[in-house]
């Protein structure tokens, strides 16, 4: 088989034109070995606290990764065959899932999922084989053997990956004990910080809104039976997070509306929601007000507000009922940032402490809305491409869409947004290669001086996200 | 005149970079001579049944082609001068229209219309001249002479073009006799299959809704005075089409909404529509329900449902009244697929027999909605660019927008969607060249292995549309 | 400092591939020295009438340019430090503002603002230094010295720039005396023509609607207390403008809606607006009717109607109250041209005298709406990229989005749309380089013959806008 031996090309993702590639290579060299700053992601902190070895290749690469699952499902593979919705797979089922991946591997050609995994196979695990039905078993065995070795345990990889900062995403009622333990552990030098993710506590239409807000109140030691109590509880929990190292909060509602209600209306609607008597429109109005409250709290406590809006969650009800959320049935929709955040920007957009990073999967708002907003409000940054568009062509489109309006200093820096721990270096490396390619194109067309491109390359991987996310201000920040 | 001698360049549409072009050439070689599968188009089946020679160059290239007419109209040419809205032109008027095309030919530089016609002039008709006012008459004569020869009659061209499957688009009340006759004709080896296009029978706001549904009932032998009769008539006519070789139905409403009504409401609104007493909003609600019915029927009979939505038809009323539909005044609008098809997907999206291909002229939904939908639902495929965006740059944008999420196996394969029979090979060839260019770029940037690109190139022209459209399951399918 | 010596590269913006660059260079050569036709912009005509020297580098390059200010503001610089909202700065404050620009100059790398200024520094003022904190003072001094020399006065530059036509933007009540004086001045050979910009007189929701319409009536000598008077006053003032050389009117409302009311409703709503008693929805309805009136008047008087819609003006109220309009807080929103202009197109879209140029910052409508409209209506042209998207990558996206549908003859030609007089040649030159690059790409991929590309290059800078804007029909038109 010609595809059995395989190593990713050292010039992958760099431009094909030899002259431009030379420029890109030298820009990439400036970025390649910078540390990894990951200010937004979904790795479980217990992974690093417990430092248990990864169980097997399938639970590492397939089962939890909806990027991988969704494409196989669309090709007729049952999600349960991939381990979704089941407990840990035994060796036989795990290997069977792996063989399914190999069987469908050709359908991933050109996707970032395959790109990242091939990077991981090679650069993290040192494999020199391409995945195929013929090589599946041998690769499974080789990976399983590596996973059992201490140098492939989470903390060892964390060090090897050069991760300096890793933000997790956490529930407002979480006690953040793993973060505290890691921060207190002198043998662990990385910075693992929580992120305040209050979405579900801001959705009055949820059937479990009372239970949720009760739990919030319990965590905060405040009666959340009233709107004022809810606001106070949020204030308290945000500060708790900030005291446990958090530098940002994350918000992912169907729309990023921030229209405020009068206090009276907020109280009235909140009471109705607690009584289970709020209508659909009022629930949206209250949710927007509660999001506006988060912005106001952010202007007090300084947590950076990241917004990931406009996804139709659980598009298929039957799948949701069978497998739960996050199995690939979340589909993006159009977003209108300009009207949605106008109330918030008028409220706190020029406050010194307030900062927001606007993400989108709807690429139309990049040149039309996000760049113009980030190019004038000191508090707004243009978030890096996310989820479906965290991929080479889309990343290049992002740079071309925003940098003519805002250059590079008003962008967020790369965000891996992943729960796939071992893919983190692959993702950051991809981003660095693409930024090098983008900048090299500008240099080659004499649109940017090479020295300016070099300075930008120097700043993008580390300095930019560190500054945008106020990382050095984290309560858990350590000396580098 | 320097532009008198002209032959399209053998490397046209391939990338300019010499290294990338070499890769593209070898990928194109793999696709160039594959057969043509055309699972969606608008050629009249009688063209092949009757096998009459084409009348003259104008009626072949100009009068029926709204791509060509609209640009000349925008430049001040009266549609009637091009033969639109008139019967067959005499030789003098036909030649005058041809001269108009030559006079405006320079304004078509860079458009696919010119590209396709230049391909046809050269590769179908063997001309070696570029069109210009100086060459117009000679080219007209040369083309007219060829058209009179038997090797330029429709069936001869069908064979020469290598068309294996040609789908037409047909009215649900059509008896499909031409298709049956062609299928029964042992001397004709191609597969010419109908497509079920029920649009107008699903639009209760039409003034002729009663006449239309009466006609539908007559064709089906069912009383369509009630909603239940309408549904039954549709079921019967769809099966009639399937029995006559159809593999798909086509749907082109202003929006692709599929929200179901209760059966009671459907019956009530249908009755109101039959009485000419349905309001505008109710008409839309009923139309969406009737489209949802088509999906449900599709999950029973297995016809692939293609959706071509979101075009504002007949934008200028005066033109419509004078010339009728399809003369260039149809303008695309924005589409929202995610909400529109959610009811349909929840109803039949996971049914084994159901399949839908989503087309768009609104490019914003490619990365945002269509790719995420096609990348998880086994029943959804991303349709190839269509109409205004069936052109080189747009086709490349399409590949770049969808393949990072869904690769190539979840795309429809090329659809020529044309009534211009002689342009079919030009259009398919353009698509193959562009796919070769796209894949070559990935190979050159080490984003895809050359062997994977080759395998994709091997599958795209023939295997992919054949599989997506269930061509081999056609009742008229022949042995290859 | 390596960046002290700096001259823009002669091949800037041309493609990196050596073969494509050669083609682009030769196409650019055909365009480079053509005259400048600027049919839409915001230069004050008194600049040329008075011919006073420019005051200092800051008032020339920084204070009035919201492209420049907004990015510095987003990086924490107070607008007042840049002179915004203040009278003329003294030498010390002017120099301080200049130093701020130098300090933030690196953040402009890759933006058109920096590109244009570097072009101006080099090609207009003959500087050979790159801006940096180290060079700021010396460059300030050098520029200040040049500005005092007669060859850098406005008229001398106008001649040197090769501007043949310069349109300003003017209030309907303006007496246009500067235009008349310039037209009567035999020593000034350029054509400086007004543009009719009636926006604010069409916005019944404005608090000052009565005062505005009173002023309009006074200028026209008509009682504008009624709708009929308003219409007549508009007719009169448009003709006044046409008699003073105007060839176009400009319209920039939140949406480009043109739905007509009945005359009775128009009269009633206008009366309500004059009484300060019009509701928000009615005000929008009346505004759309009044815009439709402008189109109808345009079909009578022949002024070309340019539409620049869909910007959320003054997104931050506090900034607006402190600094007024046009300081960078105008953010684009989505636009729907197809429905919006349907009434207008049905009313006058096929009238011989009517012509409209559709601009957009919402790039999604380029391939979806504007190209299809301009590719069929003889009265519609696709406007060049504007404001945030008047930048290299966006300009290339524009060409790729529209030319596959409409070629080049249905596009407006370049519009600089600027109040920054000295940037005019830089902007036109940028456009020419990009058109050369775009066309060269088509030639290199054998999608267009070199001779066709050359003919297009010959026509785009001068002939195309001259024809689209009926420049030679201006009452002030001079012999070339």
PDB file of N, CA, C and O in Angstrom, chain B residues 3 6 9 12-14 21 70-71 73-75 112 114 118 312 315-317 328-329 331-332 362-364 391-394 397, chain C residues 17 20 338-339 342 345-346 350 364 367-369 372 374-378 400 404-405 408-410 444-447 449 451-452:
ATOM      1  N   UNK B   3      -8.064  38.408 -33.211  1.00  0.00           N
ATOM      2  CA  UNK B   3      -8.912  37.441 -32.514  1.00  0.00           C
ATOM      3  C   UNK B   3      -9.723  36.581 -33.469  1.00  0.00           C
ATOM      4  O   UNK B   3     -10.654  35.922 -33.070  1.00  0.00           O
ATOM      5  N   UNK B   6      -9.076  31.329 -33.188  1.00  0.00           N
ATOM      6  CA  UNK B   6      -9.181  31.111 -31.747  1.00  0.00           C
ATOM      7  C   UNK B   6      -9.565  29.676 -31.428  1.00  0.00           C
ATOM      8  O   UNK B   6     -10.519  29.131 -31.977  1.00  0.00           O
ATOM      9  N   UNK B   9      -7.749  27.293 -24.845  1.00  0.00           N
ATOM     10  CA  UNK B   9      -6.466  26.730 -24.422  1.00  0.00           C
ATOM     11  C   UNK B   9      -6.680  25.389 -23.710  1.00  0.00           C
ATOM     12  O   UNK B   9      -7.585  25.271 -22.893  1.00  0.00           O
ATOM     13  N   UNK B  12      -7.005  25.658 -19.938  1.00  0.00           N
ATOM     14  CA  UNK B  12      -7.902  26.682 -19.368  1.00  0.00           C
ATOM     15  C   UNK B  12      -8.483  26.236 -18.033  1.00  0.00           C
ATOM     16  O   UNK B  12      -8.775  25.057 -17.835  1.00  0.00           O
ATOM     17  N   UNK B  13      -8.612  27.197 -17.151  1.00  0.00           N
ATOM     18  CA  UNK B  13      -9.157  27.026 -15.792  1.00  0.00           C
ATOM     19  C   UNK B  13      -8.203  26.314 -14.832  1.00  0.00           C
ATOM     20  O   UNK B  13      -8.513  26.208 -13.636  1.00  0.00           O
ATOM     21  N   UNK B  14      -7.096  25.846 -15.338  1.00  0.00           N
ATOM     22  CA  UNK B  14      -6.131  25.227 -14.420  1.00  0.00           C
ATOM     23  C   UNK B  14      -5.275  26.328 -13.795  1.00  0.00           C
ATOM     24  O   UNK B  14      -5.120  27.399 -14.366  1.00  0.00           O
ATOM     25  N   UNK B  21      -0.210  23.593 -11.622  1.00  0.00           N
ATOM     26  CA  UNK B  21      -0.882  23.218 -12.876  1.00  0.00           C
ATOM     27  C   UNK B  21      -0.551  21.780 -13.279  1.00  0.00           C
ATOM     28  O   UNK B  21      -1.433  21.051 -13.756  1.00  0.00           O
ATOM     29  N   UNK B  70     -30.117  38.026 -20.878  1.00  0.00           N
ATOM     30  CA  UNK B  70     -30.233  39.054 -19.839  1.00  0.00           C
ATOM     31  C   UNK B  70     -29.110  40.082 -19.937  1.00  0.00           C
ATOM     32  O   UNK B  70     -29.338  41.265 -19.732  1.00  0.00           O
ATOM     33  N   UNK B  71     -27.895  39.625 -20.248  1.00  0.00           N
ATOM     34  CA  UNK B  71     -26.801  40.604 -20.299  1.00  0.00           C
ATOM     35  C   UNK B  71     -26.970  41.539 -21.494  1.00  0.00           C
ATOM     36  O   UNK B  71     -26.714  42.745 -21.390  1.00  0.00           O
ATOM     37  N   UNK B  73     -29.843  42.348 -22.813  1.00  0.00           N
ATOM     38  CA  UNK B  73     -30.950  43.244 -22.455  1.00  0.00           C
ATOM     39  C   UNK B  73     -30.447  44.385 -21.570  1.00  0.00           C
ATOM     40  O   UNK B  73     -30.800  45.548 -21.756  1.00  0.00           O
ATOM     41  N   UNK B  74     -29.606  44.048 -20.609  1.00  0.00           N
ATOM     42  CA  UNK B  74     -29.086  45.095 -19.712  1.00  0.00           C
ATOM     43  C   UNK B  74     -28.241  46.105 -20.481  1.00  0.00           C
ATOM     44  O   UNK B  74     -28.056  47.232 -20.041  1.00  0.00           O
ATOM     45  N   UNK B  75     -27.755  45.697 -21.630  1.00  0.00           N
ATOM     46  CA  UNK B  75     -26.946  46.601 -22.453  1.00  0.00           C
ATOM     47  C   UNK B  75     -27.794  47.269 -23.538  1.00  0.00           C
ATOM     48  O   UNK B  75     -27.251  47.862 -24.469  1.00  0.00           O
ATOM     49  N   UNK B 112     -19.239  32.822 -17.667  1.00  0.00           N
ATOM     50  CA  UNK B 112     -19.323  31.414 -18.071  1.00  0.00           C
ATOM     51  C   UNK B 112     -20.090  31.232 -19.388  1.00  0.00           C
ATOM     52  O   UNK B 112     -19.806  30.289 -20.120  1.00  0.00           O
ATOM     53  N   UNK B 114     -19.911  32.916 -22.121  1.00  0.00           N
ATOM     54  CA  UNK B 114     -18.954  32.980 -23.215  1.00  0.00           C
ATOM     55  C   UNK B 114     -18.017  31.775 -23.193  1.00  0.00           C
ATOM     56  O   UNK B 114     -17.706  31.197 -24.235  1.00  0.00           O
ATOM     57  N   UNK B 118     -17.706  29.278 -26.280  1.00  0.00           N
ATOM     58  CA  UNK B 118     -16.432  29.087 -26.978  1.00  0.00           C
ATOM     59  C   UNK B 118     -16.014  27.613 -26.978  1.00  0.00           C
ATOM     60  O   UNK B 118     -15.449  27.116 -27.959  1.00  0.00           O
ATOM     61  N   UNK B 312     -36.582  35.370  -6.181  1.00  0.00           N
ATOM     62  CA  UNK B 312     -37.700  36.286  -6.392  1.00  0.00           C
ATOM     63  C   UNK B 312     -37.993  36.227  -7.883  1.00  0.00           C
ATOM     64  O   UNK B 312     -37.243  36.744  -8.697  1.00  0.00           O
ATOM     65  N   UNK B 315     -39.177  39.641 -11.328  1.00  0.00           N
ATOM     66  CA  UNK B 315     -38.977  40.861 -10.542  1.00  0.00           C
ATOM     67  C   UNK B 315     -39.636  42.065 -11.194  1.00  0.00           C
ATOM     68  O   UNK B 315     -40.057  42.986 -10.503  1.00  0.00           O
ATOM     69  N   UNK B 316     -39.749  42.068 -12.493  1.00  0.00           N
ATOM     70  CA  UNK B 316     -40.412  43.181 -13.179  1.00  0.00           C
ATOM     71  C   UNK B 316     -41.728  42.673 -13.789  1.00  0.00           C
ATOM     72  O   UNK B 316     -41.733  41.839 -14.683  1.00  0.00           O
ATOM     73  N   UNK B 317     -42.811  43.205 -13.295  1.00  0.00           N
ATOM     74  CA  UNK B 317     -44.132  42.731 -13.702  1.00  0.00           C
ATOM     75  C   UNK B 317     -44.395  42.965 -15.189  1.00  0.00           C
ATOM     76  O   UNK B 317     -44.954  42.103 -15.881  1.00  0.00           O
ATOM     77  N   UNK B 328     -34.795  36.140 -17.413  1.00  0.00           N
ATOM     78  CA  UNK B 328     -33.681  36.833 -16.784  1.00  0.00           C
ATOM     79  C   UNK B 328     -34.063  37.700 -15.604  1.00  0.00           C
ATOM     80  O   UNK B 328     -33.185  38.240 -14.936  1.00  0.00           O
ATOM     81  N   UNK B 329     -35.349  37.840 -15.339  1.00  0.00           N
ATOM     82  CA  UNK B 329     -35.766  38.714 -14.243  1.00  0.00           C
ATOM     83  C   UNK B 329     -36.065  37.952 -12.953  1.00  0.00           C
ATOM     84  O   UNK B 329     -36.907  38.362 -12.172  1.00  0.00           O
ATOM     85  N   UNK B 331     -34.424  36.978  -9.509  1.00  0.00           N
ATOM     86  CA  UNK B 331     -33.276  37.462  -8.722  1.00  0.00           C
ATOM     87  C   UNK B 331     -33.239  36.731  -7.385  1.00  0.00           C
ATOM     88  O   UNK B 331     -34.241  36.673  -6.678  1.00  0.00           O
ATOM     89  N   UNK B 332     -32.073  36.178  -7.027  1.00  0.00           N
ATOM     90  CA  UNK B 332     -31.967  35.434  -5.767  1.00  0.00           C
ATOM     91  C   UNK B 332     -32.173  36.318  -4.534  1.00  0.00           C
ATOM     92  O   UNK B 332     -31.907  37.521  -4.568  1.00  0.00           O
ATOM     93  N   UNK B 362     -27.624  31.706  -2.555  1.00  0.00           N
ATOM     94  CA  UNK B 362     -27.159  32.524  -1.436  1.00  0.00           C
ATOM     95  C   UNK B 362     -25.952  31.819  -0.837  1.00  0.00           C
ATOM     96  O   UNK B 362     -26.091  30.889  -0.038  1.00  0.00           O
ATOM     97  N   UNK B 363     -24.761  32.272  -1.212  1.00  0.00           N
ATOM     98  CA  UNK B 363     -23.548  31.549  -0.817  1.00  0.00           C
ATOM     99  C   UNK B 363     -23.308  31.556   0.688  1.00  0.00           C
ATOM    100  O   UNK B 363     -22.518  30.751   1.182  1.00  0.00           O
ATOM    101  N   UNK B 364     -23.978  32.463   1.394  1.00  0.00           N
ATOM    102  CA  UNK B 364     -23.709  32.545   2.838  1.00  0.00           C
ATOM    103  C   UNK B 364     -24.087  31.277   3.582  1.00  0.00           C
ATOM    104  O   UNK B 364     -23.557  31.010   4.649  1.00  0.00           O
ATOM    105  N   UNK B 391     -20.186  29.013 -11.955  1.00  0.00           N
ATOM    106  CA  UNK B 391     -19.135  29.738 -12.656  1.00  0.00           C
ATOM    107  C   UNK B 391     -17.829  29.536 -11.905  1.00  0.00           C
ATOM    108  O   UNK B 391     -17.852  29.209 -10.716  1.00  0.00           O
ATOM    109  N   UNK B 392     -16.691  29.713 -12.600  1.00  0.00           N
ATOM    110  CA  UNK B 392     -15.432  29.255 -12.007  1.00  0.00           C
ATOM    111  C   UNK B 392     -15.130  29.742 -10.591  1.00  0.00           C
ATOM    112  O   UNK B 392     -14.888  28.931  -9.693  1.00  0.00           O
ATOM    113  N   UNK B 393     -15.111  31.051 -10.379  1.00  0.00           N
ATOM    114  CA  UNK B 393     -14.754  31.509  -9.033  1.00  0.00           C
ATOM    115  C   UNK B 393     -15.758  31.023  -8.002  1.00  0.00           C
ATOM    116  O   UNK B 393     -15.389  30.642  -6.888  1.00  0.00           O
ATOM    117  N   UNK B 394     -17.023  31.038  -8.365  1.00  0.00           N
ATOM    118  CA  UNK B 394     -18.060  30.616  -7.414  1.00  0.00           C
ATOM    119  C   UNK B 394     -17.954  29.124  -7.117  1.00  0.00           C
ATOM    120  O   UNK B 394     -18.176  28.693  -5.983  1.00  0.00           O
ATOM    121  N   UNK B 397     -15.225  28.765  -4.721  1.00  0.00           N
ATOM    122  CA  UNK B 397     -15.674  29.198  -3.391  1.00  0.00           C
ATOM    123  C   UNK B 397     -16.529  28.109  -2.729  1.00  0.00           C
ATOM    124  O   UNK B 397     -16.433  27.875  -1.519  1.00  0.00           O
TER     125      UNK B 397
ATOM    126  N   UNK C  17       3.083  35.548  -8.230  1.00  0.00           N
ATOM    127  CA  UNK C  17       3.587  34.620  -9.247  1.00  0.00           C
ATOM    128  C   UNK C  17       4.234  35.414 -10.385  1.00  0.00           C
ATOM    129  O   UNK C  17       3.605  36.302 -10.972  1.00  0.00           O
ATOM    130  N   UNK C  20       2.262  35.658 -13.748  1.00  0.00           N
ATOM    131  CA  UNK C  20       1.026  36.442 -13.637  1.00  0.00           C
ATOM    132  C   UNK C  20       1.365  37.913 -13.428  1.00  0.00           C
ATOM    133  O   UNK C  20       0.714  38.808 -13.968  1.00  0.00           O
ATOM    134  N   UNK C 338     -33.233  43.201  -3.153  1.00  0.00           N
ATOM    135  CA  UNK C 338     -34.199  42.661  -4.111  1.00  0.00           C
ATOM    136  C   UNK C 338     -35.619  43.113  -3.801  1.00  0.00           C
ATOM    137  O   UNK C 338     -36.324  43.642  -4.666  1.00  0.00           O
ATOM    138  N   UNK C 339     -36.034  42.917  -2.549  1.00  0.00           N
ATOM    139  CA  UNK C 339     -37.374  43.373  -2.190  1.00  0.00           C
ATOM    140  C   UNK C 339     -37.416  44.897  -2.106  1.00  0.00           C
ATOM    141  O   UNK C 339     -38.401  45.512  -2.487  1.00  0.00           O
ATOM    142  N   UNK C 342     -37.671  46.577  -5.581  1.00  0.00           N
ATOM    143  CA  UNK C 342     -38.654  46.049  -6.546  1.00  0.00           C
ATOM    144  C   UNK C 342     -39.696  47.107  -6.926  1.00  0.00           C
ATOM    145  O   UNK C 342     -39.985  47.289  -8.124  1.00  0.00           O
ATOM    146  N   UNK C 345     -38.061  49.575  -9.268  1.00  0.00           N
ATOM    147  CA  UNK C 345     -37.725  49.027 -10.579  1.00  0.00           C
ATOM    148  C   UNK C 345     -38.981  48.832 -11.422  1.00  0.00           C
ATOM    149  O   UNK C 345     -38.969  49.038 -12.635  1.00  0.00           O
ATOM    150  N   UNK C 346     -40.067  48.443 -10.771  1.00  0.00           N
ATOM    151  CA  UNK C 346     -41.319  48.308 -11.518  1.00  0.00           C
ATOM    152  C   UNK C 346     -41.857  49.670 -11.954  1.00  0.00           C
ATOM    153  O   UNK C 346     -42.551  49.771 -12.962  1.00  0.00           O
ATOM    154  N   UNK C 350     -37.240  50.523 -16.156  1.00  0.00           N
ATOM    155  CA  UNK C 350     -37.018  50.406 -17.600  1.00  0.00           C
ATOM    156  C   UNK C 350     -37.169  51.761 -18.303  1.00  0.00           C
ATOM    157  O   UNK C 350     -37.197  51.816 -19.534  1.00  0.00           O
ATOM    158  N   UNK C 364     -22.539  40.074   0.976  1.00  0.00           N
ATOM    159  CA  UNK C 364     -23.363  38.916   0.597  1.00  0.00           C
ATOM    160  C   UNK C 364     -24.279  39.224  -0.588  1.00  0.00           C
ATOM    161  O   UNK C 364     -24.702  38.318  -1.283  1.00  0.00           O
ATOM    162  N   UNK C 367     -22.940  38.765  -5.209  1.00  0.00           N
ATOM    163  CA  UNK C 367     -23.271  37.710  -6.175  1.00  0.00           C
ATOM    164  C   UNK C 367     -24.753  37.376  -6.151  1.00  0.00           C
ATOM    165  O   UNK C 367     -25.312  36.947  -7.150  1.00  0.00           O
ATOM    166  N   UNK C 368     -25.387  37.558  -5.004  1.00  0.00           N
ATOM    167  CA  UNK C 368     -26.764  37.113  -4.855  1.00  0.00           C
ATOM    168  C   UNK C 368     -27.762  38.098  -5.439  1.00  0.00           C
ATOM    169  O   UNK C 368     -28.772  37.696  -6.008  1.00  0.00           O
ATOM    170  N   UNK C 369     -27.542  39.379  -5.305  1.00  0.00           N
ATOM    171  CA  UNK C 369     -28.564  40.346  -5.677  1.00  0.00           C
ATOM    172  C   UNK C 369     -28.074  41.397  -6.670  1.00  0.00           C
ATOM    173  O   UNK C 369     -28.695  41.631  -7.709  1.00  0.00           O
ATOM    174  N   UNK C 372     -27.063  39.953 -10.275  1.00  0.00           N
ATOM    175  CA  UNK C 372     -28.254  39.586 -11.058  1.00  0.00           C
ATOM    176  C   UNK C 372     -29.115  40.790 -11.458  1.00  0.00           C
ATOM    177  O   UNK C 372     -29.675  40.808 -12.553  1.00  0.00           O
ATOM    178  N   UNK C 374     -28.018  44.015 -11.874  1.00  0.00           N
ATOM    179  CA  UNK C 374     -27.288  44.819 -12.867  1.00  0.00           C
ATOM    180  C   UNK C 374     -27.114  44.060 -14.176  1.00  0.00           C
ATOM    181  O   UNK C 374     -26.848  44.671 -15.216  1.00  0.00           O
ATOM    182  N   UNK C 375     -27.280  42.738 -14.102  1.00  0.00           N
ATOM    183  CA  UNK C 375     -27.112  41.930 -15.302  1.00  0.00           C
ATOM    184  C   UNK C 375     -28.383  41.763 -16.103  1.00  0.00           C
ATOM    185  O   UNK C 375     -28.392  41.019 -17.086  1.00  0.00           O
ATOM    186  N   UNK C 376     -29.442  42.456 -15.695  1.00  0.00           N
ATOM    187  CA  UNK C 376     -30.652  42.383 -16.512  1.00  0.00           C
ATOM    188  C   UNK C 376     -31.322  43.746 -16.701  1.00  0.00           C
ATOM    189  O   UNK C 376     -31.774  44.065 -17.778  1.00  0.00           O
ATOM    190  N   UNK C 377     -31.339  44.567 -15.658  1.00  0.00           N
ATOM    191  CA  UNK C 377     -31.940  45.896 -15.797  1.00  0.00           C
ATOM    192  C   UNK C 377     -30.948  46.848 -16.480  1.00  0.00           C
ATOM    193  O   UNK C 377     -29.849  47.054 -15.971  1.00  0.00           O
ATOM    194  N   UNK C 378     -31.348  47.463 -17.576  1.00  0.00           N
ATOM    195  CA  UNK C 378     -30.441  48.420 -18.221  1.00  0.00           C
ATOM    196  C   UNK C 378     -30.138  49.625 -17.336  1.00  0.00           C
ATOM    197  O   UNK C 378     -29.142  50.318 -17.546  1.00  0.00           O
ATOM    198  N   UNK C 400     -14.542  39.172  -8.276  1.00  0.00           N
ATOM    199  CA  UNK C 400     -14.840  37.739  -8.435  1.00  0.00           C
ATOM    200  C   UNK C 400     -16.319  37.438  -8.194  1.00  0.00           C
ATOM    201  O   UNK C 400     -16.859  36.486  -8.738  1.00  0.00           O
ATOM    202  N   UNK C 404     -18.524  37.290 -12.991  1.00  0.00           N
ATOM    203  CA  UNK C 404     -18.998  36.072 -13.650  1.00  0.00           C
ATOM    204  C   UNK C 404     -20.455  36.221 -14.092  1.00  0.00           C
ATOM    205  O   UNK C 404     -20.904  35.512 -14.992  1.00  0.00           O
ATOM    206  N   UNK C 405     -21.168  37.119 -13.480  1.00  0.00           N
ATOM    207  CA  UNK C 405     -22.549  37.358 -13.917  1.00  0.00           C
ATOM    208  C   UNK C 405     -22.661  38.542 -14.878  1.00  0.00           C
ATOM    209  O   UNK C 405     -23.446  38.500 -15.825  1.00  0.00           O
ATOM    210  N   UNK C 408     -17.744  43.354 -17.011  1.00  0.00           N
ATOM    211  CA  UNK C 408     -17.173  44.606 -16.522  1.00  0.00           C
ATOM    212  C   UNK C 408     -17.984  45.819 -16.940  1.00  0.00           C
ATOM    213  O   UNK C 408     -17.921  46.866 -16.301  1.00  0.00           O
ATOM    214  N   UNK C 409     -18.794  45.660 -17.988  1.00  0.00           N
ATOM    215  CA  UNK C 409     -19.493  46.841 -18.504  1.00  0.00           C
ATOM    216  C   UNK C 409     -20.685  47.250 -17.649  1.00  0.00           C
ATOM    217  O   UNK C 409     -21.208  48.347 -17.826  1.00  0.00           O
ATOM    218  N   UNK C 410     -21.115  46.394 -16.750  1.00  0.00           N
ATOM    219  CA  UNK C 410     -22.256  46.748 -15.897  1.00  0.00           C
ATOM    220  C   UNK C 410     -21.795  47.173 -14.505  1.00  0.00           C
ATOM    221  O   UNK C 410     -22.592  47.203 -13.567  1.00  0.00           O
ATOM    222  N   UNK C 444      -3.990  34.450 -17.101  1.00  0.00           N
ATOM    223  CA  UNK C 444      -3.023  33.390 -16.807  1.00  0.00           C
ATOM    224  C   UNK C 444      -3.695  32.026 -16.724  1.00  0.00           C
ATOM    225  O   UNK C 444      -3.076  31.005 -17.012  1.00  0.00           O
ATOM    226  N   UNK C 445      -4.947  32.017 -16.325  1.00  0.00           N
ATOM    227  CA  UNK C 445      -5.679  30.744 -16.272  1.00  0.00           C
ATOM    228  C   UNK C 445      -6.464  30.491 -17.552  1.00  0.00           C
ATOM    229  O   UNK C 445      -7.369  29.647 -17.573  1.00  0.00           O
ATOM    230  N   UNK C 446      -6.178  31.255 -18.570  1.00  0.00           N
ATOM    231  CA  UNK C 446      -6.821  31.070 -19.880  1.00  0.00           C
ATOM    232  C   UNK C 446      -8.343  31.151 -19.779  1.00  0.00           C
ATOM    233  O   UNK C 446      -9.066  30.401 -20.429  1.00  0.00           O
ATOM    234  N   UNK C 447      -8.774  32.052 -18.929  1.00  0.00           N
ATOM    235  CA  UNK C 447     -10.211  32.305 -18.816  1.00  0.00           C
ATOM    236  C   UNK C 447     -10.581  33.565 -19.585  1.00  0.00           C
ATOM    237  O   UNK C 447     -11.771  33.862 -19.743  1.00  0.00           O
ATOM    238  N   UNK C 449      -8.893  36.156 -22.921  1.00  0.00           N
ATOM    239  CA  UNK C 449      -7.785  36.433 -23.818  1.00  0.00           C
ATOM    240  C   UNK C 449      -7.083  37.725 -23.411  1.00  0.00           C
ATOM    241  O   UNK C 449      -7.719  38.658 -22.940  1.00  0.00           O
ATOM    242  N   UNK C 451      -6.001  40.087 -25.155  1.00  0.00           N
ATOM    243  CA  UNK C 451      -6.510  41.274 -25.859  1.00  0.00           C
ATOM    244  C   UNK C 451      -7.837  41.754 -25.260  1.00  0.00           C
ATOM    245  O   UNK C 451      -8.119  42.948 -25.254  1.00  0.00           O
ATOM    246  N   UNK C 452      -8.648  40.840 -24.770  1.00  0.00           N
ATOM    247  CA  UNK C 452      -9.890  41.253 -24.113  1.00  0.00           C
ATOM    248  C   UNK C 452      -9.585  41.946 -22.785  1.00  0.00           C
ATOM    249  O   UNK C 452     -10.209  42.947 -22.433  1.00  0.00           O
TER     250      UNK C 452
END
